[in-house]
Short mmCIF file of C-alpha atoms in Angstrom, two decimals:
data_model
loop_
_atom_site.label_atom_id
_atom_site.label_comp_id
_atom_site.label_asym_id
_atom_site.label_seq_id
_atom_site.Cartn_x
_atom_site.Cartn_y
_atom_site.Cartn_z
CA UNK U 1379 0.00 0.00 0.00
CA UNK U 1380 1.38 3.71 -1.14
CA UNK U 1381 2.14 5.35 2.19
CA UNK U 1382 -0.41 7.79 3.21
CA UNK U 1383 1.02 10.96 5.09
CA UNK U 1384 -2.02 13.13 4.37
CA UNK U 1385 -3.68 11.28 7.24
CA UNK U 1386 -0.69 12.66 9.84
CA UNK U 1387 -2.33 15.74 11.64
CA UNK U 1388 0.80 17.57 11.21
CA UNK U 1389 0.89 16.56 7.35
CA UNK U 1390 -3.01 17.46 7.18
CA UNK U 1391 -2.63 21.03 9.09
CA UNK U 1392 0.65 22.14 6.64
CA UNK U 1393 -1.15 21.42 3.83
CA UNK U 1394 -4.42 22.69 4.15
CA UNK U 1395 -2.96 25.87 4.74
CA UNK U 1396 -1.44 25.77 1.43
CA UNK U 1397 -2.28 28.16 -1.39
CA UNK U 1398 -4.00 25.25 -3.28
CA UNK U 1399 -5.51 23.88 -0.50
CA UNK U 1400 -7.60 27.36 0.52
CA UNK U 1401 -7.40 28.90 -2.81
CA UNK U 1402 -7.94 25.38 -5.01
CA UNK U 1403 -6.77 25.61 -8.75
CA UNK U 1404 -6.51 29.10 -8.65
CA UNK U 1405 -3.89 28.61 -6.01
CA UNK U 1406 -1.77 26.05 -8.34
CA UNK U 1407 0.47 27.96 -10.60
CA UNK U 1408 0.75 25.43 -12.81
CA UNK U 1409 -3.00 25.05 -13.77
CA UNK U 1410 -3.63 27.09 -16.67
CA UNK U 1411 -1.08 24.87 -18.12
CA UNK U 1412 -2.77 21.47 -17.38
CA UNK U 1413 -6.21 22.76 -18.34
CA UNK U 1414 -4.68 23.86 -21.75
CA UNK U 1415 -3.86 20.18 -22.31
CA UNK U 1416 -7.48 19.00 -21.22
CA UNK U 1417 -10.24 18.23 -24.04
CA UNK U 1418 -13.49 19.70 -23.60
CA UNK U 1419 -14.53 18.01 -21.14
CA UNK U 1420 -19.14 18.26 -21.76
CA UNK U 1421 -20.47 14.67 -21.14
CA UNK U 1422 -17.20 13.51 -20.64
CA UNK U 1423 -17.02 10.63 -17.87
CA UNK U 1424 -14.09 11.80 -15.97
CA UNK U 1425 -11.80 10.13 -12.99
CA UNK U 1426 -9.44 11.84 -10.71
CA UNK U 1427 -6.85 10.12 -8.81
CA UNK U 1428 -5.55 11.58 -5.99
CA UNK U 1429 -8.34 14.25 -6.34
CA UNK U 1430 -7.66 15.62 -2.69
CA UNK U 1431 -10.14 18.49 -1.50
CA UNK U 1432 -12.11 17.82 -5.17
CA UNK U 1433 -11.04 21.11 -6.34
CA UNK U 1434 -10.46 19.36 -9.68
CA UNK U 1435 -14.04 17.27 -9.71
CA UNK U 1436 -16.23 19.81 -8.94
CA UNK U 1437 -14.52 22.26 -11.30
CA UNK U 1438 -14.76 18.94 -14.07
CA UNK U 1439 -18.62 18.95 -13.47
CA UNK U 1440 -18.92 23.22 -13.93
CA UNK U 1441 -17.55 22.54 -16.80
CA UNK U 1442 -20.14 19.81 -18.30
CA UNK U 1443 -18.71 16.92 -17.36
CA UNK U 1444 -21.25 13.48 -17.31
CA UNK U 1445 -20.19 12.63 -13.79
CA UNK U 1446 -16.59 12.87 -11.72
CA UNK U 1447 -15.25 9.82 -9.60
CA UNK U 1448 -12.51 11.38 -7.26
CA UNK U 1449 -10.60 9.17 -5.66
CA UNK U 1450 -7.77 9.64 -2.87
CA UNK U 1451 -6.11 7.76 -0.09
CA UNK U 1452 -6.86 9.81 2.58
CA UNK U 1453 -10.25 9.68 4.51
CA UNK U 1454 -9.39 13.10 5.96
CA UNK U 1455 -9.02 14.71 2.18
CA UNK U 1456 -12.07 12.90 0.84
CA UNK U 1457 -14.38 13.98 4.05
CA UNK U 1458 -13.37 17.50 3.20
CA UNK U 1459 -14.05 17.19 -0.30
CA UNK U 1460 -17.72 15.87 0.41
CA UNK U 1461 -18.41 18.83 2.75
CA UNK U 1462 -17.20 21.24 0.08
CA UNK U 1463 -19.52 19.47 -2.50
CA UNK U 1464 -23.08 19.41 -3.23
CA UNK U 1465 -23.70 17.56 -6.81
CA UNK U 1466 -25.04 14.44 -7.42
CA UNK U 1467 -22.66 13.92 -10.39
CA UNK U 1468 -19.40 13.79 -8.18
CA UNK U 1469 -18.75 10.56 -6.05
CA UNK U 1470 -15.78 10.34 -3.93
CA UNK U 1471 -14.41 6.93 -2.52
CA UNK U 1472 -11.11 5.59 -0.81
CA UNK U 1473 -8.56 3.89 -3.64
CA UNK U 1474 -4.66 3.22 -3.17
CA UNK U 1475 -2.96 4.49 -6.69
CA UNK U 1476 -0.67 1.11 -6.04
CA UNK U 1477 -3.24 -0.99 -6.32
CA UNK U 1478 -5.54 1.01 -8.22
CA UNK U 1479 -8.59 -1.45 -9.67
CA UNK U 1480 -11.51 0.97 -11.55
CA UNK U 1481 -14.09 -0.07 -13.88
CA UNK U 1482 -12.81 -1.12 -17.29
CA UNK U 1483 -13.38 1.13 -19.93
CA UNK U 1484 -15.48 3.25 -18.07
CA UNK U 1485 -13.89 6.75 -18.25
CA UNK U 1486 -13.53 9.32 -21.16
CA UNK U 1487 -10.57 11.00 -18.79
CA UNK U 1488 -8.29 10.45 -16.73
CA UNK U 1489 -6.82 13.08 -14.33
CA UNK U 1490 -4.34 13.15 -11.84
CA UNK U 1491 -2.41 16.47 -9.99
CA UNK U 1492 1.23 15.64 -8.51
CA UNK U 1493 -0.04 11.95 -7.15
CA UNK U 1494 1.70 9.61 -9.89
CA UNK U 1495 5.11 10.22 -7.60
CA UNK U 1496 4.16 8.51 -4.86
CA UNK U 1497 3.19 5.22 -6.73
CA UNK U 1498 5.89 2.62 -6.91
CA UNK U 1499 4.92 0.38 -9.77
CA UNK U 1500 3.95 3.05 -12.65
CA UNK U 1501 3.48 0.27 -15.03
CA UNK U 1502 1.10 -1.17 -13.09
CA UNK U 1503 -0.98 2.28 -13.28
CA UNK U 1504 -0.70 2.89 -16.44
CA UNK U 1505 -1.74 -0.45 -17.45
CA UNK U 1506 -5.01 0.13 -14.94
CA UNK U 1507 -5.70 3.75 -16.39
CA UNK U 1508 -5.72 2.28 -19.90
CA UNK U 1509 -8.13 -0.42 -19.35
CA UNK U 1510 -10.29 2.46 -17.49
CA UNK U 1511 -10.52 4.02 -20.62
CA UNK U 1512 -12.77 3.67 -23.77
CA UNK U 1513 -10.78 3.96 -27.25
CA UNK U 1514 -9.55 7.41 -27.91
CA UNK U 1515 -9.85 8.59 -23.75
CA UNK U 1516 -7.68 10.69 -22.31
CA UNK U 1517 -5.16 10.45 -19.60
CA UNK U 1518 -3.65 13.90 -18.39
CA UNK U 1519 -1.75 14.27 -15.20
CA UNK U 1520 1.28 16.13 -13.45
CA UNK U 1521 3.76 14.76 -11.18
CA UNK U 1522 6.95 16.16 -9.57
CA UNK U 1523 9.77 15.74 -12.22
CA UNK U 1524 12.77 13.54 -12.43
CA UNK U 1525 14.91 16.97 -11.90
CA UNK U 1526 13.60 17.39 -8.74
CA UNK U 1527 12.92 14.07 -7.64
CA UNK U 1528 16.54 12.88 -8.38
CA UNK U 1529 19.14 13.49 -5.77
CA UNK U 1530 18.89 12.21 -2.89
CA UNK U 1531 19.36 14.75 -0.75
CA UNK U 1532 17.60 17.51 -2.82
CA UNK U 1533 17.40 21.28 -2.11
CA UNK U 1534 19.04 24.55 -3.14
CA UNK U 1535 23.11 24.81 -3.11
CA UNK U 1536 25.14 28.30 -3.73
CA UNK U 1537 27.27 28.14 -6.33
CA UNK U 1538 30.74 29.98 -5.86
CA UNK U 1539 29.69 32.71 -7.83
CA UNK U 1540 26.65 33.14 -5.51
CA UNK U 1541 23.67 32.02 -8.10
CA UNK U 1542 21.66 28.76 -6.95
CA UNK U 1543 21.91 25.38 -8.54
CA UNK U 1544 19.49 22.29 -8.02
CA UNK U 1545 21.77 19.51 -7.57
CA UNK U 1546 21.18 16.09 -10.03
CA UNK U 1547 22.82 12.74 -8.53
CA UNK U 1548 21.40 8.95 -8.99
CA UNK U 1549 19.48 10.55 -11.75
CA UNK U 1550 19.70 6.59 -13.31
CA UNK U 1551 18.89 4.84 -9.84
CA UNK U 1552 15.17 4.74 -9.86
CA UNK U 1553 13.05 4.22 -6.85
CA UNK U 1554 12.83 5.15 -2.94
CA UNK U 1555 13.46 9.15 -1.96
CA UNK U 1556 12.57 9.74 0.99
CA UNK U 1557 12.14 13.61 2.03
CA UNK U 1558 11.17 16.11 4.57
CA UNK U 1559 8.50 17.53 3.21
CA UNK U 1560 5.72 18.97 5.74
CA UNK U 1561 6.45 15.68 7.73
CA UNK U 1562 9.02 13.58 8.18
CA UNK U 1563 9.79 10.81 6.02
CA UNK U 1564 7.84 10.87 3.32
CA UNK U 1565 8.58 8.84 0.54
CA UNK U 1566 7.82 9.51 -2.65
CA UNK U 1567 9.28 7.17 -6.27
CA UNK U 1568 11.45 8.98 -8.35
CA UNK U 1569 11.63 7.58 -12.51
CA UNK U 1570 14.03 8.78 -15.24
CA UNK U 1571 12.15 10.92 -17.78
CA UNK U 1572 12.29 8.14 -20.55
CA UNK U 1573 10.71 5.68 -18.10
CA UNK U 1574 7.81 7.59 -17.38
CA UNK U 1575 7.13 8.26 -21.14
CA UNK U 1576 7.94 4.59 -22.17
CA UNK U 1577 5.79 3.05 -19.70
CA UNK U 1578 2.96 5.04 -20.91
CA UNK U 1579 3.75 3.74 -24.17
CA UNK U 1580 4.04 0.13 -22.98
CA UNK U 1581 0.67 0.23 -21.65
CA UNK U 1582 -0.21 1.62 -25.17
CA UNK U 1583 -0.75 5.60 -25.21
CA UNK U 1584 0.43 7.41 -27.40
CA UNK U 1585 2.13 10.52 -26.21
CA UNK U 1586 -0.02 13.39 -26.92
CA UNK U 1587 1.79 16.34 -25.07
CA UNK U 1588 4.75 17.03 -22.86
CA UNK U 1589 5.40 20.31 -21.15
CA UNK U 1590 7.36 21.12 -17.95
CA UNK U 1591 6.01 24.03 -15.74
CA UNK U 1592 7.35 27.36 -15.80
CA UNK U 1593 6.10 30.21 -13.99
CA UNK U 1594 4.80 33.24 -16.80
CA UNK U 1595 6.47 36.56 -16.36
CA UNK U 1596 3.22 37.83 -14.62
CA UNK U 1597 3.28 34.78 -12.27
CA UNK U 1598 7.17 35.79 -10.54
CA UNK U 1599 5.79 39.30 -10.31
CA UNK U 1600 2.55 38.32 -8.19
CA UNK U 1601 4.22 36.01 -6.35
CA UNK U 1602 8.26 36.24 -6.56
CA UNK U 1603 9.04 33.04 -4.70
CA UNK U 1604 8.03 31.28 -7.92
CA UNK U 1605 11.00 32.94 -9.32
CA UNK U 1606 13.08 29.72 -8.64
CA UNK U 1607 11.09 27.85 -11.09
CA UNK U 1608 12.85 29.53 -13.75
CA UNK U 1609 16.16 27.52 -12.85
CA UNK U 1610 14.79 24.36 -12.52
CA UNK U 1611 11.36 22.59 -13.57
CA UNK U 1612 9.44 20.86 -10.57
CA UNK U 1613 6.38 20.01 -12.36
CA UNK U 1614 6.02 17.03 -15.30
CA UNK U 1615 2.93 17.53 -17.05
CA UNK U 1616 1.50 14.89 -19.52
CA UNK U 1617 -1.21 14.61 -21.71
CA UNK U 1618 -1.57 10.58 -23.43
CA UNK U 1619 -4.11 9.57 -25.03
CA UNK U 1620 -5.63 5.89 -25.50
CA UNK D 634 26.03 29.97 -39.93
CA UNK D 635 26.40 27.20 -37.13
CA UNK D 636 29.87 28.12 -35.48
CA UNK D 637 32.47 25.55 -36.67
CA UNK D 638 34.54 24.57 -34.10
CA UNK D 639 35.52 21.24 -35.68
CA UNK D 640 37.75 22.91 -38.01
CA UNK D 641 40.04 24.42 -35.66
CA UNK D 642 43.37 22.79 -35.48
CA UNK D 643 43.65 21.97 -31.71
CA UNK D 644 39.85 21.27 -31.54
CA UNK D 645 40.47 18.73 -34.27
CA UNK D 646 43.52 17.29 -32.94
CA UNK D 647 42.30 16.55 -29.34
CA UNK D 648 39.03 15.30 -31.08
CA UNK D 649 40.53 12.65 -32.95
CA UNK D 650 42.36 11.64 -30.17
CA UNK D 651 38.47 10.12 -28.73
CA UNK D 652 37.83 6.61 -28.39
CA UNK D 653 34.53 7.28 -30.44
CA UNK D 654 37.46 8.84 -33.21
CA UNK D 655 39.48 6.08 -33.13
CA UNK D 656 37.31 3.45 -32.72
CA UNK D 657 34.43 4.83 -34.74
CA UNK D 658 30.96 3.68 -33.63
CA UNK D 659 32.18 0.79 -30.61
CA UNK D 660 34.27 3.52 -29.21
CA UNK D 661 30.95 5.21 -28.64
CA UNK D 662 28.69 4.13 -25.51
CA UNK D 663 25.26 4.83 -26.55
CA UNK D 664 25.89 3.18 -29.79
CA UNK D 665 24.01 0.13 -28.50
CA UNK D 666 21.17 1.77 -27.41
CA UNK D 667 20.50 4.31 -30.45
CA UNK D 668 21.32 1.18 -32.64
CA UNK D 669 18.33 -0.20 -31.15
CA UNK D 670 16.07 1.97 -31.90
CA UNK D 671 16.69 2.04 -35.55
CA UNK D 672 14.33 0.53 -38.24
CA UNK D 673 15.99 -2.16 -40.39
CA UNK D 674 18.15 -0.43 -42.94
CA UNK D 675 18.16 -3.00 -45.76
CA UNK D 676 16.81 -0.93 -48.85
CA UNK D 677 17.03 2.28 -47.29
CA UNK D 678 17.61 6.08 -48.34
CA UNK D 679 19.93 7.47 -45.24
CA UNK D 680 21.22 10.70 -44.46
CA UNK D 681 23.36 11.43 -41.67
CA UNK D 682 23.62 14.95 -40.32
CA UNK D 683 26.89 15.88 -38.59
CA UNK D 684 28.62 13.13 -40.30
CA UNK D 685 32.03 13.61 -39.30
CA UNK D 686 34.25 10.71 -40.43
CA UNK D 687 31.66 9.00 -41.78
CA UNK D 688 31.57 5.67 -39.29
CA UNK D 689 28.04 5.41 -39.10
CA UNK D 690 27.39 5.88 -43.06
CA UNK D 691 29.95 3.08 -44.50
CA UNK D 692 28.29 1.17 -41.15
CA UNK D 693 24.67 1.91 -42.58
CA UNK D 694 26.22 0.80 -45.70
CA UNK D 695 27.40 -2.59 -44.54
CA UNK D 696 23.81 -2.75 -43.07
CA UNK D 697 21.72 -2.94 -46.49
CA UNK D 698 21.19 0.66 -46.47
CA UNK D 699 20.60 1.45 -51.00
CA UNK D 700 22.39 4.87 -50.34
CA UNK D 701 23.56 7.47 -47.57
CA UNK D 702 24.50 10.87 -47.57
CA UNK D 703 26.47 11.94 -44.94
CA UNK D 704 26.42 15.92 -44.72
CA UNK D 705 29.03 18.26 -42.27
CA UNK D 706 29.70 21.34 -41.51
CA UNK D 707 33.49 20.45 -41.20
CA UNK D 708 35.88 20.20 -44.38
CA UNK D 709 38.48 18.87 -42.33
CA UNK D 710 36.02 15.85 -41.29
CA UNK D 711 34.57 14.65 -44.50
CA UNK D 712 37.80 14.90 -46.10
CA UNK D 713 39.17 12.20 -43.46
CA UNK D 714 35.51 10.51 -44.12
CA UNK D 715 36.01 10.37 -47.73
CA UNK D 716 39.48 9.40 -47.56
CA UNK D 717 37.95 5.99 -45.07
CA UNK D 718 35.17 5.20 -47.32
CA UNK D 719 35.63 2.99 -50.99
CA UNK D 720 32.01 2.44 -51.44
CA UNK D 721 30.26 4.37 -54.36
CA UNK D 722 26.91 4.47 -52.05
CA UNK D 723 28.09 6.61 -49.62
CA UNK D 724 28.56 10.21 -50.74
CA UNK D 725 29.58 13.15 -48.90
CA UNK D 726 28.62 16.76 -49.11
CA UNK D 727 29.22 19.88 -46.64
CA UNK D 728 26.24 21.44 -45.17
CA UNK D 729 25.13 23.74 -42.25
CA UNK D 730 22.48 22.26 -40.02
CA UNK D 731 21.40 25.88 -39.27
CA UNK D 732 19.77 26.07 -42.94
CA UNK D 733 19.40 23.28 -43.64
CA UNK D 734 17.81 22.42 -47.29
CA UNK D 735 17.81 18.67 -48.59
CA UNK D 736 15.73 17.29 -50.90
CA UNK D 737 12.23 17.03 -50.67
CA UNK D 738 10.81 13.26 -49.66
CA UNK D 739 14.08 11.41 -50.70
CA UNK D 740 15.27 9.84 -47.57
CA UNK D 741 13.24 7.25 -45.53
CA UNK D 742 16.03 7.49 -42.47
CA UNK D 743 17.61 10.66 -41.47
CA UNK D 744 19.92 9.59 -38.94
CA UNK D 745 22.14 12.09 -36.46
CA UNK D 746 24.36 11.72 -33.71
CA UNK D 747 25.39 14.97 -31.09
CA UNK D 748 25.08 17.11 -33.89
CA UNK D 749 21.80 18.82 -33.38
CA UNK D 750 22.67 20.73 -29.92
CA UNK D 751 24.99 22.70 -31.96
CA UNK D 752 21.93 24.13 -33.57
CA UNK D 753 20.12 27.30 -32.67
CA UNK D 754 16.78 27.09 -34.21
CA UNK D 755 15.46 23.14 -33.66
CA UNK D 756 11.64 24.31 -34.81
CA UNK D 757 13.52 24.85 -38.73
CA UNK D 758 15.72 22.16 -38.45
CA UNK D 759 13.17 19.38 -37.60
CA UNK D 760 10.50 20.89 -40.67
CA UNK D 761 13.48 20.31 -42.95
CA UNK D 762 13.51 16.79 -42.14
CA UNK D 763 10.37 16.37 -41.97
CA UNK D 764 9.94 17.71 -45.75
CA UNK D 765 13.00 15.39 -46.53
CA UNK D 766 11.52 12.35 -45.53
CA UNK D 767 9.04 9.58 -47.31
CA UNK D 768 5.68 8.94 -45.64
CA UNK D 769 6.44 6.58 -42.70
CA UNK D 770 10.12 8.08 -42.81
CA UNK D 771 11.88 7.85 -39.53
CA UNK D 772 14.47 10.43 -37.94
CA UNK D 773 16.44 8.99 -35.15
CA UNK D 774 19.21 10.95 -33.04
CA UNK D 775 20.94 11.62 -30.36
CA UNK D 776 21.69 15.35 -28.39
CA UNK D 777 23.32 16.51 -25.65
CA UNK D 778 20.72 16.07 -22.73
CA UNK D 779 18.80 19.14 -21.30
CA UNK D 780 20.05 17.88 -17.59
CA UNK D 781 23.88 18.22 -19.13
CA UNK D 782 22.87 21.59 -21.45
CA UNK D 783 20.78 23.78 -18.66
CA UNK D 784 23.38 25.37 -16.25
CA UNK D 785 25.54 28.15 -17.32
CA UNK D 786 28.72 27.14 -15.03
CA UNK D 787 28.34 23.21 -16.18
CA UNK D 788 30.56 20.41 -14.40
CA UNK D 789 30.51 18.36 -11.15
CA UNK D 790 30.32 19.71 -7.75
CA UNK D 791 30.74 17.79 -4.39
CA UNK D 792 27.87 17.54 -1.88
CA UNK D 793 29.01 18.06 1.85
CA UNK D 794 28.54 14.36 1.98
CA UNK D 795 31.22 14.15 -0.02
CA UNK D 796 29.45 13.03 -3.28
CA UNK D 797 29.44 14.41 -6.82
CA UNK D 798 26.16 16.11 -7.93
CA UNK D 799 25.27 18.14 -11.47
CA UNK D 800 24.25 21.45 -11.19
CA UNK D 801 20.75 22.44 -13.00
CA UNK D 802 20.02 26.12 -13.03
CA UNK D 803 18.32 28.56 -15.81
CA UNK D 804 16.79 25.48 -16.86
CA UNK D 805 13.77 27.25 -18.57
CA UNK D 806 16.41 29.68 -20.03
CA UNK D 807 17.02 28.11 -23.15
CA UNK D 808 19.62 29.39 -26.21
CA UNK D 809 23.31 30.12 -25.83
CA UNK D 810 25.77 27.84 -24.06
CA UNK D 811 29.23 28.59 -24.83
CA UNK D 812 31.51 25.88 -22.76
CA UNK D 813 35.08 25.11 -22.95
CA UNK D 814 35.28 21.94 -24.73
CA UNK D 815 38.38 21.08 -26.02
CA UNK D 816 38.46 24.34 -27.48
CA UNK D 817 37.61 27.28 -25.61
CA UNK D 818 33.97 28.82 -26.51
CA UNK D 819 32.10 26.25 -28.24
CA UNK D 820 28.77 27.05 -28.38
CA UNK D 821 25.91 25.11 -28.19
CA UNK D 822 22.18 25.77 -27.62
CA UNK D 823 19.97 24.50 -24.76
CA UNK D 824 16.54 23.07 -24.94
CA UNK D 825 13.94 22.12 -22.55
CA UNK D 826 13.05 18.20 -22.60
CA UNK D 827 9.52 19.74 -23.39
CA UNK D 828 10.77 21.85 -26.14
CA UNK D 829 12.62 18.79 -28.25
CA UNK D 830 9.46 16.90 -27.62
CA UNK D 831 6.76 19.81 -28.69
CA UNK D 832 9.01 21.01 -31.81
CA UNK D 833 9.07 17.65 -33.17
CA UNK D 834 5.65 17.18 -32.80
CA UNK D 835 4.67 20.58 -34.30
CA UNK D 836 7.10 19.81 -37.28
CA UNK D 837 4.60 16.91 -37.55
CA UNK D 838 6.53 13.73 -36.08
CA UNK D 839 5.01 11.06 -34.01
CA UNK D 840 7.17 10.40 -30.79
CA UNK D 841 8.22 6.55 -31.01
CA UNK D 842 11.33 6.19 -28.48
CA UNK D 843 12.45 8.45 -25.82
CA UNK D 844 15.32 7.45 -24.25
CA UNK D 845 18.33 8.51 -22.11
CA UNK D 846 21.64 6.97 -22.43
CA UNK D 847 22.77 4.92 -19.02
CA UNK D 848 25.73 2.80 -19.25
CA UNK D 849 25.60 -1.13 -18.22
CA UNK D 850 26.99 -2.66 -15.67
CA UNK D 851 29.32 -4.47 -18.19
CA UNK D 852 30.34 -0.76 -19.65
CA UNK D 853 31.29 1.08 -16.52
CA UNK D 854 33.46 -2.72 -15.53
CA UNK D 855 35.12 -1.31 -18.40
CA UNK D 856 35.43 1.84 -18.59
CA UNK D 857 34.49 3.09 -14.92
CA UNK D 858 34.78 6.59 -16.34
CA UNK D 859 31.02 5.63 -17.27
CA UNK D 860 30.25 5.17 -13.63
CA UNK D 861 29.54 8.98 -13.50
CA UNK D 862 26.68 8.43 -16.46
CA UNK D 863 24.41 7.29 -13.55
CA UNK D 864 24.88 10.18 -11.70
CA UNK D 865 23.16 12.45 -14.48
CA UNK D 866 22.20 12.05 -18.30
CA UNK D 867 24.48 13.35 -20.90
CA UNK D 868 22.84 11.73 -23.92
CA UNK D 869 19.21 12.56 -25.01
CA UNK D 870 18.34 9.42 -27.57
CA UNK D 871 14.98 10.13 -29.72
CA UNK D 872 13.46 7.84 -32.54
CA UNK D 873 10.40 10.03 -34.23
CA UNK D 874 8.37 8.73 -37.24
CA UNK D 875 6.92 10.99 -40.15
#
């Protein structure tokens, strides 16, 4: 089973106070880009994995989707999510992304926001989103990328000249990082760039779109901490499609 | 005009002083892999951008290939090419990546190897393939790996911990990259992962094989030079289909 930190109260209370978290996908700066790579999604049957708060779902259904299935690990996300939604066409309901079993091809889309990185066996998923889908659905979903995932023992360094550098080490040794990251010990999967995109073909998608998030120049100015982005990508974002 | 290092006698003189010089394809790592991902050449049309001394056009040759054209920017290498190669099929011609302008739907493999990081504008480079290519035409190369490309002070630092890392910074900055490589300010031009990826698909390619050279463990027993190759990518490997 993946591990499930968002459960910890000191997880839970770090990250609810995140911009995304009160704010929702307004409060994500890389959602503009992941909702360029959507379809349209009216009468679309849509799942979200690892949909959190249901930020995503609800949004899905205001925009003419059929009917949203988000699914999460934690019971603390998905009770918040409930309370925040009142629409008959959204169903939430408990589902480990490393063991992930949904109705075969049952969904016109596929979404998932920064979840795939905690999943171990990403053949395994991909081989359970495809059957998921009927022919020509769509699977679109971010993750943290293999730049930032790499090293293991990630984080800013100072350069001599006094500029910051993201480090890269172990890029090639696939697997376990465990990081600090509003709790202790959490433990996320890090995979080479080809990997991701070749198990997606594997499981028979073919690669629709690949784009890495960086912040617009309006973006740093609102919010200048974003700034770093620029130097090094944190955000993988992939659209495949069955 | 793409700058021409290769020319230059010391640049020239340490280069053909590599293993991948003196033992022409074996002498190069990733050969295995990128061989892998190429279609059976018996019958084809091949060109080979950034020939150099022509190792991979006699090999394409000895292959089945019906013809290859193996274009450079650097007199000084297809005159060492030509003077290798006794084989009528093989034909050599100089040529400047930058504006690039082969014939129209006459080659059904256009092959390259480290060549195309030396190229400013990728968007013109891949539509000039694409035009040169039959229906079902493949392009297969290899580059210089964004991970290697991004920072502008490239080369191995050590952690506290005492272990090497690879800087990433101005990541999203792409262009310009001028590095002392055997030759002091080579230039070469960085790309985002996203931007190889989106530019071939725009110039109207079908992604077939992403890949990202990693030694074996029978390679780096060898040569434990290579044992740093794990540590970060260096080589970007890419088969795309018209």
């Amino acid at each position: 089973m993946a591990q499930n930190v968002y459960d910890r109260p000191d997880f839970f209370k770090r990250y609810s106070q995140f911009p995304r978290s009160i704010h929702g996908l307004a409060g994500a700066p890389e959602w503009p880009e992941i909702r360029s790579m959507l379809p349209k999604l009216a009468g679309l049957r849509v799942a979200d994995l690892g949909c959190g708060y249901g930020w995503f779902c609800r949004w899905a259904r205001e925009n003419g989707a059929a009917s949203v299935l988000g699914l999460d690990l934690s019971e603390k996300m998905l009770a918040r999510a409930r309370a925040m939604t009142s629409d008959d066409g959204v169903t939430y309901s408990i589902a480990d992304l490393e063991h992930l079993n949904i109705p075969i091809a049952s969904f016109d889309l596929v979404y998932s926001s920064l979840a795939f990185h905690y999943v171990e066996d990403a053949a395994r998923l991909f081989a359970s989103i495809y059957k998921s889908l009927v022919p020509g659905g769509h699977l679109v979903f971010t993750t943290e990328h293999p730049i930032f995932m790499a090293s293991l023992n990630p984080g800013w360094r100072t350069a001599d000249d006094g500029h910051r550098l993201w480090p890269v080490d172990h890029y090639f040794v696939e697997g376990e990082r465990k990081t600090d990251w509003l709790t202790s010990g959490v433990i996320k999967y890090h995979r080479t760039m080809a990997t991701t995109l070749t198990s997606l073909q594997k499981a028979g998608f073919r690669i629709e779109q690949v784009k890495e998030f960086c912040p617009t120049t309006d973006q740093v100015a609102a919010d200048p901490l974003l700034q770093e982005e620029i130097d090094r990508p944190t955000f993988l974002l992939i659209a495949a499609q069955k």
